[in-house]
Amino acid sequence: MPLPRHAPRRPGMPRRHGPARRGALGLALLLSLLAGPALAQERAFQPPADATIQRDSREARRLSAPGLRGPVGTAPRQASLDLAIREVAGRIWNPNTGRHDRVRLRGYVDAGLPRGARVLADRIVAPTIRVTPGDTVRMTLRNELPAEPDCPVGGGHDGPGCFNSTNMHSHGLWVSPTGNSDNVLLDLRPGSVFQYEYNIPADHPAGTFWYHPHRHGSTALQVASGMAGALVIEGSRKPGARADEPGDIDVLTRGMPEKLLLFGQIPYGCFRDGLVQTVADGADKGQFTCAEGETGLVQSFFQQLGFGTMPFPGWGGTGRFTTVNGEVQPVFTMTAGRVERWRLLHAGTAAQIGVSLRPVAPGRAVPPGGVPAAQAEAFVASACGAARLPLFEIQTDGLTRAAVRETAVDWLQSGYRSDLLVAAPEPGLYCLVDEPDPATTTTRTLQPQALLGIVRVLPAPQRVTLAPAALVRDALVRAAQARLTGPARDRVLAELQDRAGIRLASFTWHRPILASELTGRQTLEFQVNDLDPQPPGGPPPQPTAAYLVDNAAYDPAVVNRQLPLGGVEEWTLTANQFPHAFHIHVNPFQVVSATTADGKDAFAVDPLYAGMKDAWKDTLLVNQGYTVVIRTRYQRYIGEFVLHCHVLDHEDQGMMQNVVVTPPGVAARRVAAEAHRH
């Protein structure tokens, strides 16, 4: 029986309705019923639905060239999909009240589903796009949001606004930044229909990437509304006989249960007379509140997400909660001793997340239906043990590490992705915790610890005797023994069984950049300069700070940096006030060094930088007063794109620059780059 169009079967997946699948579902249901009560009241973890993708077919070819007549042939390695941006009605559980709040948010909807297909109710998370290296991905984007008559002609790129105008960014993909590829300089008004085309190179690394809007002025508010989805590159390439012929880490993780955790931070609120309603007094004063039956919206930049404005309370003071795939405090299920691959994606706009797994203390129960907000901090402190299950990071920002990194807390900034291998040796309940911000966080108010979810670990068929690190190493070794041959097999096994740690050199796609390769240098400073405070009792909140890069706010008419195709450069990054997440499009970078304000090695003393030395990333925290050095190659692609702070409200208020890569001897349009090159 073929799968329905809305659930395409990937190689190696069982058929969704086959006997094996039905049997597995039945067994899982039986075990979960044995493991604990109140399942009907729990919000079970659900992965985002996979986007409907037409592959290598007459239908795919028709979708790739709408309006053409005549014979239609096949197009090898072609993947076509159709996304609409609409106002989506849903609900979010609120631990403050113990009930679900109704919300109406801007969201991505799979427009490729056949008519009459059943869509899960109350899902506010975007579909996951799964493609492979070498694919030509054609994505039709339909902006079906309400018209905005007040949005000025030309887009109004001088600050936050035009919140229903949009475009698309394939964050982290190594593709062209121009034309109808990853072009974030486009302005797609309501009613627009536009087809993006991403030619993913055959040598693109397999990993976890994502997509989100990137129109300057509306980026933060749209992402805060939940407009973000995972974009997964799946690979099956095996390492070659030579050490310089890498393979995909998927070869070793194939067959492991996989969980995609898309973290959202949605500051929805209910409005009266144009103002967000807040709690008037008490311990929760200033938190957003909605009366029962009201519908929460995300529509005011300065009241709901404008860091640096008053009286915005910061994410921790909004009274809203980090969602996992659109749910607050979902319940996960694992099996003891079985290694899983978790793809973590921070799709929020600002507040960092520190992910840990803590065993629930013996005899402690989890309240049916979830932990109330008033009890959450005490519950984590008393019921979630101080011990943390080790997590094993294999990729950062979609790029495989040279070696597995073991950590107790996995820190994510806005835009970060982290692929982990997770194994629980003992059955029972575990807390998925957002750890309190470390003392090195240079924000005015530190975020407290919070409960992200509960993990129910079911008993294994046989008693597990190995520790998590041994379970992970054993799973990788067994996969290499079963799937690799010849010299590659011998080399990979030697790496995995290295006494110094689990090495993954045969699965890394970027060569380290040596000092001898450098052809130039760049400097960049993120700056927040305070403005005069607003008088009390004045108009709705406005900015109280200027957000700049190198003393200038974003100007769409200026190219700030002209970079040479084929160049290899070292960048020095600093920030004068607050932490900022540096993100540059197209080419990833290698993290070389990070020095604290008092001259210490941040890799050694700051948990937010632990394990980052020599890692390859596309987004990186620049803490206040720190000096961070990265290196990058400008390979293959020319054209204009941007760099910016990925604290997205900072970007929309001006913390962004235009960048262009050109062949040697080619002049860009108006350039203001000379101050940064030396």
XYZ file of C-alpha atoms in Angstrom:
678
model
C 0.000 0.000 0.000
C 1.656 3.290 -1.031
C 2.103 6.098 1.431
C -0.147 9.164 1.142
C 1.459 12.213 -0.434
C 1.609 14.089 2.836
C 3.852 11.429 4.438
C 6.646 10.617 1.959
C 8.644 7.552 2.912
C 12.382 8.053 3.115
C 14.813 5.222 2.356
C 15.089 2.875 5.285
C 11.799 3.920 6.888
C 9.126 1.283 7.481
C 5.840 1.830 5.721
C 3.686 3.879 8.011
C 0.690 1.523 7.846
C 2.516 -1.805 7.535
C 2.283 -4.669 10.063
C 5.686 -3.857 11.587
C 4.641 -0.271 12.175
C 1.299 -1.274 13.709
C 3.049 -3.790 15.927
C 5.609 -1.229 17.102
C 2.854 1.258 17.898
C 0.953 -1.345 19.855
C 4.030 -2.333 21.867
C 4.879 1.300 22.581
C 1.326 1.943 23.762
C 1.408 -1.079 26.065
C 4.772 -0.112 27.557
C 3.729 3.499 28.065
C 0.535 2.411 29.824
C 2.635 0.259 32.130
C 5.121 3.071 32.731
C 2.780 5.675 34.165
C -0.757 7.094 34.420
C -2.383 10.263 33.143
C -1.266 9.936 29.515
C -4.560 11.450 28.441
C -3.618 14.664 30.254
C -0.043 14.820 28.973
C 1.107 16.667 25.888
C 3.072 13.962 24.121
C 6.182 14.977 22.201
C 5.422 15.156 18.490
C 7.922 15.830 15.718
C 7.015 18.498 13.196
C 5.351 16.993 10.127
C 7.565 16.515 7.082
C 6.789 18.890 4.222
C 5.161 17.380 1.145
C 7.910 17.097 -1.464
C 7.432 15.975 -5.052
C 10.534 14.204 -6.318
C 11.736 13.370 -9.822
C 8.254 13.108 -11.270
C 5.964 14.692 -13.824
C 4.283 16.542 -10.976
C 7.619 17.868 -9.716
C 8.501 19.084 -13.185
C 5.106 20.783 -13.558
C 5.492 22.535 -10.227
C 8.990 23.729 -11.130
C 7.771 25.638 -14.213
C 4.170 26.722 -13.623
C 2.362 27.863 -16.744
C 4.423 25.962 -19.315
C 2.584 23.799 -21.838
C 3.614 20.769 -23.816
C 5.344 17.495 -22.904
C 6.722 17.301 -19.392
C 9.666 15.032 -18.671
C 11.361 14.001 -15.474
C 14.025 16.065 -13.738
C 16.582 14.015 -11.837
C 17.436 15.122 -8.288
C 14.610 17.631 -8.264
C 12.547 18.336 -5.159
C 9.534 20.657 -5.331
C 7.415 21.903 -2.450
C 4.764 24.507 -1.787
C 4.539 26.618 1.404
C 1.920 29.202 2.315
C 2.224 31.867 5.014
C -1.101 32.295 6.753
C -2.614 33.313 10.038
C -2.728 30.030 11.953
C -5.115 29.385 14.828
C -3.770 27.166 17.587
C -3.330 26.893 21.317
C -0.431 26.890 23.770
C -0.569 25.389 27.255
C 0.027 28.018 29.932
C 1.581 26.755 33.203
C 0.528 30.021 34.866
C -3.152 29.134 34.556
C -3.117 25.380 33.922
C -5.114 25.807 30.716
C -4.485 26.302 27.031
C -4.398 29.817 25.624
C -5.853 30.379 22.194
C -3.432 32.053 19.792
C -3.509 33.345 16.243
C -0.031 33.501 14.756
C 1.704 33.943 11.439
C 2.856 30.503 10.326
C 4.133 28.312 7.512
C 1.549 25.864 6.188
C 2.213 22.916 3.867
C 0.240 24.001 0.793
C 1.211 20.800 -1.035
C -1.139 18.595 0.963
C -3.883 17.086 -1.210
C -7.339 18.532 -0.788
C -9.220 16.878 2.014
C -6.062 15.702 3.772
C -6.447 15.754 7.534
C -4.215 18.307 9.223
C -3.463 17.986 12.940
C -5.293 20.633 14.947
C -3.478 23.142 17.129
C -0.039 22.615 15.532
C 1.789 25.915 15.248
C 5.151 24.590 14.115
C 6.351 24.701 10.509
C 6.883 21.515 8.484
C 10.353 20.005 8.212
C 12.004 20.099 4.795
C 14.152 17.003 4.135
C 16.404 17.001 1.073
C 19.756 15.528 0.023
C 23.079 16.804 -1.358
C 22.811 17.396 -5.099
C 19.102 18.243 -5.001
C 17.635 21.196 -6.835
C 15.006 22.391 -4.378
C 12.212 24.518 -5.808
C 10.077 26.072 -3.101
C 6.980 28.049 -3.987
C 6.263 30.569 -1.232
C 2.782 32.111 -1.051
C 2.327 35.137 1.190
C -1.341 34.891 2.193
C -1.144 37.292 5.144
C -3.523 40.288 5.243
C -2.603 43.331 3.157
C -0.840 46.283 4.802
C -1.913 49.541 3.169
C 0.324 51.545 5.503
C 3.515 49.716 4.501
C 5.457 52.256 2.404
C 6.507 51.642 -1.178
C 10.009 50.221 -1.157
C 9.481 48.321 2.083
C 10.342 50.870 4.773
C 13.711 49.354 5.737
C 14.476 52.004 8.365
C 13.345 49.912 11.337
C 10.723 47.478 12.608
C 7.537 47.459 10.542
C 5.671 45.982 7.557
C 5.126 42.858 9.643
C 3.186 40.993 6.922
C 5.884 41.478 4.282
C 8.448 38.704 4.192
C 10.998 36.582 2.357
C 12.871 33.327 3.054
C 16.341 32.515 4.416
C 17.789 28.995 4.283
C 19.906 29.454 7.396
C 23.266 27.683 7.191
C 22.900 26.303 3.670
C 25.951 26.646 1.424
C 24.113 27.945 -1.642
C 24.064 31.058 -3.834
C 22.837 34.238 -2.091
C 21.510 35.881 -5.247
C 18.568 35.800 -7.666
C 15.843 33.446 -6.492
C 18.219 31.416 -4.306
C 18.982 32.424 -0.683
C 18.315 36.090 -1.432
C 17.254 37.911 1.747
C 17.128 41.308 0.038
C 13.755 40.473 -1.543
C 10.514 42.036 -0.292
C 7.462 39.787 -0.743
C 4.266 41.694 0.040
C 0.957 40.051 0.985
C -0.487 38.395 -2.103
C 2.954 37.617 -3.554
C 3.782 34.181 -4.955
C 7.495 33.537 -5.474
C 9.507 30.446 -6.294
C 12.885 29.949 -4.639
C 15.456 27.625 -6.171
C 18.254 26.218 -4.046
C 20.863 24.256 -5.978
C 22.366 22.246 -3.151
C 25.858 21.181 -4.239
C 26.731 17.497 -4.323
C 29.495 18.172 -1.773
C 27.185 19.901 0.730
C 27.547 18.473 4.257
C 24.599 16.558 5.669
C 23.197 18.104 8.840
C 20.562 20.182 10.605
C 19.808 23.596 9.112
C 16.645 25.708 9.163
C 14.520 28.229 7.335
C 12.895 31.437 8.525
C 11.871 34.890 7.254
C 14.609 37.487 6.821
C 13.048 40.688 5.538
C 14.713 43.527 7.451
C 12.166 45.102 9.776
C 9.818 42.124 10.077
C 12.245 39.278 10.806
C 12.063 39.232 14.596
C 8.307 39.574 14.939
C 7.637 36.848 12.358
C 10.121 34.392 13.893
C 8.679 35.201 17.327
C 5.286 34.294 15.871
C 6.591 30.790 15.119
C 7.632 31.238 11.484
C 10.591 28.846 11.550
C 11.164 25.276 10.452
C 13.921 22.698 10.242
C 15.716 22.076 6.948
C 17.512 18.740 7.169
C 20.121 17.640 4.639
C 20.198 13.824 4.741
C 23.250 12.042 3.380
C 24.312 8.476 2.672
C 27.906 9.022 1.477
C 30.453 6.671 3.017
C 34.016 7.753 3.776
C 36.448 6.956 0.969
C 39.691 5.021 1.097
C 41.658 8.262 1.558
C 41.428 10.444 4.643
C 40.435 13.462 2.505
C 37.257 11.731 1.258
C 34.722 12.393 4.058
C 31.404 10.671 4.561
C 28.117 11.656 6.190
C 27.654 11.068 9.906
C 24.185 9.780 8.949
C 25.894 6.567 7.842
C 26.659 5.839 11.509
C 23.427 7.191 13.014
C 21.017 5.596 10.514
C 18.586 3.349 12.375
C 18.857 5.265 15.650
C 15.576 6.770 16.855
C 15.637 10.455 15.935
C 14.013 13.383 17.708
C 13.858 16.893 16.276
C 13.439 19.536 19.004
C 12.573 22.950 17.594
C 12.644 25.441 20.478
C 10.330 28.420 20.082
C 9.902 31.544 22.196
C 6.496 33.035 21.345
C 5.670 36.194 23.369
C 1.961 36.199 22.564
C -0.249 38.713 24.292
C -3.830 39.985 24.386
C -4.450 43.605 23.469
C -6.769 46.348 24.692
C -6.610 49.843 23.239
C -3.449 48.856 21.405
C -1.540 47.770 24.510
C -0.514 44.304 25.689
C -2.375 43.342 28.858
C -0.112 42.570 31.824
C -0.487 41.474 35.438
C -0.996 44.631 37.488
C 0.730 43.710 40.750
C 2.231 40.966 42.865
C 5.121 38.653 42.079
C 3.980 38.310 38.475
C 3.676 42.051 37.836
C 4.415 42.914 34.216
C 3.845 39.413 32.855
C 1.612 39.127 29.813
C -1.873 37.856 30.540
C -4.921 36.763 28.552
C -8.380 36.252 29.983
C -10.043 32.929 29.261
C -11.525 33.017 25.773
C -9.252 35.799 24.512
C -6.847 35.132 21.646
C -3.137 35.852 21.992
C -1.328 37.664 19.177
C 2.220 38.702 18.280
C 1.880 42.137 16.711
C 3.747 44.810 18.723
C 7.512 44.824 18.244
C 8.398 47.170 21.075
C 5.951 45.782 23.628
C 6.488 42.072 22.959
C 10.104 41.543 21.922
C 11.950 44.855 21.783
C 14.997 44.342 23.960
C 16.477 47.716 24.778
C 13.017 49.283 25.091
C 10.938 50.091 28.125
C 8.927 48.649 29.752
C 9.637 45.345 27.938
C 10.472 42.857 30.727
C 12.778 40.512 28.769
C 11.798 36.976 27.794
C 11.981 35.713 31.375
C 9.575 38.407 32.538
C 6.895 37.951 29.884
C 5.303 34.988 31.648
C 5.625 32.935 28.468
C 7.384 29.583 28.119
C 9.763 27.977 25.653
C 7.928 25.550 23.394
C 9.262 22.293 21.971
C 7.679 21.721 18.565
C 4.871 24.050 19.608
C 4.203 22.391 22.985
C 4.983 23.539 26.520
C 6.353 20.755 28.768
C 5.802 17.841 26.366
C 6.430 14.258 27.481
C 9.103 12.296 25.601
C 9.518 8.524 25.490
C 12.827 6.626 25.224
C 14.019 3.098 25.903
C 16.818 2.479 28.392
C 20.156 1.701 26.779
C 19.101 2.716 23.273
C 21.079 5.546 21.690
C 19.027 8.284 20.026
C 19.967 11.205 17.781
C 18.472 14.490 18.905
C 18.514 17.481 16.559
C 18.226 20.648 18.674
C 17.290 23.923 16.940
C 17.004 27.260 18.736
C 14.358 29.046 16.664
C 13.653 31.691 19.307
C 14.620 35.305 18.894
C 16.843 36.035 21.855
C 17.072 34.202 25.218
C 19.677 31.448 25.362
C 18.730 27.891 26.327
C 20.864 25.478 28.345
C 19.604 21.934 27.741
C 20.216 19.210 30.307
C 18.670 15.877 31.321
C 18.312 15.199 35.049
C 16.927 12.015 36.644
C 13.809 12.560 38.754
C 14.506 11.692 42.357
C 13.132 8.304 43.528
C 9.623 8.566 44.890
C 8.929 11.944 43.323
C 5.966 12.199 40.947
C 5.295 14.602 38.118
C 1.969 16.441 38.476
C -0.537 15.067 35.947
C -0.879 17.446 33.040
C 2.310 19.382 33.774
C 4.100 21.398 36.442
C 2.425 24.736 37.304
C 4.605 27.806 36.803
C 4.460 28.723 40.486
C 5.930 25.326 41.390
C 8.348 24.873 38.473
C 11.522 26.305 40.001
C 11.007 24.438 43.280
C 10.110 21.257 41.392
C 13.323 21.376 39.348
C 15.382 22.114 42.460
C 13.897 19.301 44.550
C 12.578 16.642 42.188
C 15.117 16.878 39.356
C 18.342 15.530 40.796
C 21.556 17.535 40.689
C 23.186 14.810 38.556
C 22.957 15.397 34.816
C 22.944 12.733 32.138
C 25.929 13.237 29.806
C 25.063 14.456 26.306
C 27.274 13.727 23.310
C 27.473 16.421 20.632
C 28.336 15.257 17.114
C 27.447 18.387 15.107
C 27.315 22.139 15.643
C 25.218 24.245 13.263
C 24.808 21.238 10.957
C 28.561 20.554 10.629
C 30.147 17.400 12.053
C 32.692 17.899 14.802
C 36.198 16.459 14.581
C 35.436 14.573 17.798
C 32.381 13.848 19.931
C 32.025 16.392 22.744
C 30.647 15.159 26.048
C 28.787 17.802 28.045
C 26.330 18.028 30.924
C 24.641 21.175 29.521
C 24.253 22.028 25.845
C 24.046 25.810 25.450
C 22.097 27.201 22.512
C 21.947 30.810 21.331
C 19.360 32.073 18.864
C 20.116 30.373 15.536
C 22.311 27.593 16.978
C 21.773 23.934 16.120
C 23.284 21.036 18.019
C 23.037 17.348 17.115
C 23.363 15.104 20.146
C 23.565 11.397 20.821
C 21.535 10.643 23.949
C 21.392 7.393 25.928
C 19.759 6.767 29.328
C 21.053 3.593 31.008
C 18.306 3.434 33.657
C 14.512 3.447 33.194
C 12.445 6.076 34.967
C 11.555 9.739 34.664
C 13.990 12.476 33.654
C 13.586 16.253 33.580
C 14.470 18.108 30.386
C 15.701 21.344 31.940
C 16.585 24.802 30.655
C 19.461 25.582 33.011
C 19.834 29.000 34.683
C 22.093 31.386 32.817
C 25.722 31.157 33.962
C 27.383 34.103 35.657
C 29.299 34.826 32.441
C 26.065 35.919 30.726
C 26.280 39.695 30.364
C 22.573 40.539 30.481
C 20.874 42.827 32.949
C 18.611 40.053 34.268
C 19.693 36.427 34.310
C 17.111 33.856 33.234
C 16.106 31.296 35.925
C 16.020 27.577 35.318
C 12.871 26.208 33.708
C 11.294 22.866 32.900
C 11.238 22.166 29.148
C 9.656 18.712 29.356
C 9.619 15.256 30.929
C 11.373 12.218 29.465
C 9.898 8.829 30.330
C 12.555 6.129 29.845
C 11.016 2.678 29.451
C 12.739 -0.524 30.602
C 14.977 -2.294 28.109
C 14.312 -5.977 27.238
C 17.564 -6.791 29.064
C 19.349 -5.025 31.901
C 21.692 -2.285 30.685
C 25.196 -2.525 32.136
C 27.065 0.111 30.110
C 27.449 3.788 30.999
C 26.158 6.379 28.469
C 29.604 7.037 26.947
C 30.148 3.317 26.378
C 26.654 2.949 24.896
C 27.374 5.740 22.408
C 30.790 4.417 21.410
C 29.436 0.876 21.080
C 26.551 2.015 18.841
C 28.896 3.930 16.522
C 31.421 1.090 16.353
C 28.738 -1.483 15.526
C 27.386 0.770 12.768
C 30.868 1.217 11.259
C 31.531 -2.511 11.375
C 28.248 -3.278 9.630
C 28.247 -0.533 6.978
C 31.844 0.191 6.010
C 34.488 -1.913 4.268
C 38.177 -1.833 3.401
C 40.590 0.926 4.456
C 37.761 3.312 5.323
C 36.348 0.820 7.803
C 39.719 0.333 9.490
C 40.359 4.079 9.696
C 36.915 4.898 11.104
C 37.100 2.123 13.697
C 40.489 3.423 14.847
C 39.005 6.912 15.225
C 35.936 5.727 17.122
C 37.972 3.591 19.496
C 40.680 6.169 20.178
C 41.597 6.179 23.876
C 41.569 9.978 23.917
C 37.924 10.128 22.820
C 35.513 9.318 20.007
C 36.933 10.984 16.900
C 34.873 11.762 13.785
C 37.600 13.031 11.447
C 36.354 10.850 8.562
C 32.999 12.670 8.652
C 34.135 16.319 8.726
C 33.856 18.320 5.500
C 35.915 21.433 6.260
C 39.715 21.481 6.501
C 41.142 23.553 9.364
C 42.358 26.975 8.252
C 46.039 27.555 8.962
C 47.564 30.966 9.601
C 49.705 30.486 6.498
C 46.557 30.419 4.316
C 45.274 33.844 5.364
C 44.946 36.490 2.669
C 43.283 39.242 4.719
C 41.644 40.305 7.962
C 38.365 41.908 9.051
C 37.238 43.590 12.277
C 33.677 44.040 13.494
C 32.093 45.493 16.628
C 28.473 45.180 17.728
C 27.432 48.338 19.556
C 24.432 49.226 21.708
C 24.386 52.929 22.560
C 21.825 54.114 25.100
C 19.376 56.824 24.080
C 17.481 59.232 26.336
C 14.853 57.373 28.386
C 11.202 57.994 27.677
C 9.214 60.150 30.080
C 6.610 58.238 32.093
C 3.052 58.312 30.826
C 4.127 58.944 27.253
C 3.198 57.131 24.023
C 3.606 53.351 23.498
C 7.175 52.116 24.034
C 9.871 53.250 21.620
C 13.573 52.373 21.365
C 15.818 53.438 24.211
C 19.006 52.297 22.466
C 20.684 52.432 19.052
C 21.793 49.096 17.566
C 24.866 49.492 15.377
C 27.663 47.621 13.650
C 30.893 49.611 13.486
C 29.146 52.843 14.507
C 26.469 52.668 11.813
C 22.907 51.370 11.560
C 21.944 49.212 8.587
C 21.638 51.067 5.299
C 20.216 48.955 2.447
C 21.870 51.286 -0.092
C 25.393 50.607 1.185
C 27.650 47.574 0.730
C 29.758 47.603 3.876
C 32.305 44.956 2.895
C 33.640 43.716 -0.419
C 35.241 40.294 -0.037
C 37.383 38.473 -2.631
C 36.240 35.166 -4.099
C 38.852 32.591 -3.114
C 40.010 34.687 -0.170
C 40.766 33.230 3.259
C 40.304 35.748 6.050
C 40.456 36.090 9.805
C 37.755 38.126 11.568
C 38.042 39.732 15.010
C 34.621 40.240 16.660
C 33.789 42.375 19.719
C 30.697 43.770 21.491
C 30.560 46.921 23.626
C 27.331 46.127 25.505
C 25.203 42.985 25.883
C 25.891 39.622 24.209
C 25.246 39.317 20.468
C 25.056 36.305 18.165
C 27.182 36.900 15.052
C 25.743 35.271 11.915
C 27.022 35.558 8.361
C 25.332 33.984 5.376
C 26.741 31.538 2.778
C 30.145 30.441 4.125
C 30.591 28.906 7.600
C 33.586 29.764 9.757
C 36.065 28.085 12.086
C 36.218 29.317 15.690
C 39.865 30.110 16.496
C 39.931 31.863 19.872
C 37.760 33.636 22.443
C 39.176 35.896 25.157
C 37.221 37.320 28.096
C 37.230 40.992 29.070
C 39.942 40.276 31.653
C 42.142 38.361 29.195
C 41.251 34.758 30.084
C 40.703 31.908 27.636
C 36.905 31.744 27.289
C 37.082 28.133 26.081
C 38.406 27.228 29.533
C 36.417 29.522 31.857
C 33.087 30.241 30.153
C 30.603 27.355 29.725
C 28.999 29.213 26.810
C 32.233 28.649 24.828
C 33.155 25.172 26.078
C 34.169 22.831 23.257
C 34.051 25.518 20.567
C 37.746 25.779 19.754
C 38.283 24.802 16.089
C 34.583 23.962 15.659
C 32.864 25.057 12.423
C 29.718 27.160 12.810
C 27.555 29.764 11.099
C 26.323 31.564 14.259
C 28.451 32.465 17.276
C 27.974 34.286 20.575
C 30.081 37.425 21.065
C 29.805 38.178 24.766
C 30.138 41.701 26.100
C 33.786 42.730 26.352
C 35.062 39.519 24.738
C 37.342 39.280 21.716
C 36.389 36.412 19.414
C 38.475 35.356 16.416
C 37.150 33.262 13.526
C 38.461 32.241 10.085
C 36.548 31.590 6.884
C 36.941 30.868 3.178
C 34.943 32.663 0.471
C 34.304 29.686 -1.761
C 32.308 29.114 -4.942
C 29.555 31.732 -4.566
C 29.576 35.405 -5.508
C 26.948 38.022 -4.843
C 25.483 40.197 -2.120
C 24.262 38.974 1.264
C 24.284 40.068 4.914
C 25.874 39.589 8.297
C 24.040 40.559 11.473
C 23.274 39.899 15.112
C 20.969 36.886 15.430
C 19.274 38.405 18.442
C 16.703 39.251 15.827
C 15.182 42.361 17.355
C 18.715 43.805 17.360
C 18.949 43.061 13.640
C 15.616 44.708 12.842
C 16.710 47.838 14.697
C 19.859 48.217 12.605
C 22.495 45.668 13.688
C 23.214 44.349 10.178
C 25.577 44.959 7.235
C 25.559 44.211 3.520
C 28.424 42.081 2.234
C 29.399 41.199 -1.327
C 31.789 38.550 -2.634
C 33.207 39.350 -6.052
C 35.809 37.836 -8.367
C 39.148 39.692 -8.249
C 39.012 43.001 -10.094
C 35.201 43.320 -10.070
C 33.798 46.451 -8.428
C 30.715 46.248 -6.229
C 28.092 48.954 -5.889
C 28.691 51.714 -3.360
C 31.167 50.242 -0.863
C 32.018 51.387 2.660
C 34.452 48.585 3.432
C 37.895 50.147 3.595
C 37.658 50.936 7.301
C 37.424 47.227 8.116
C 40.178 45.725 5.938
C 43.797 45.834 6.964
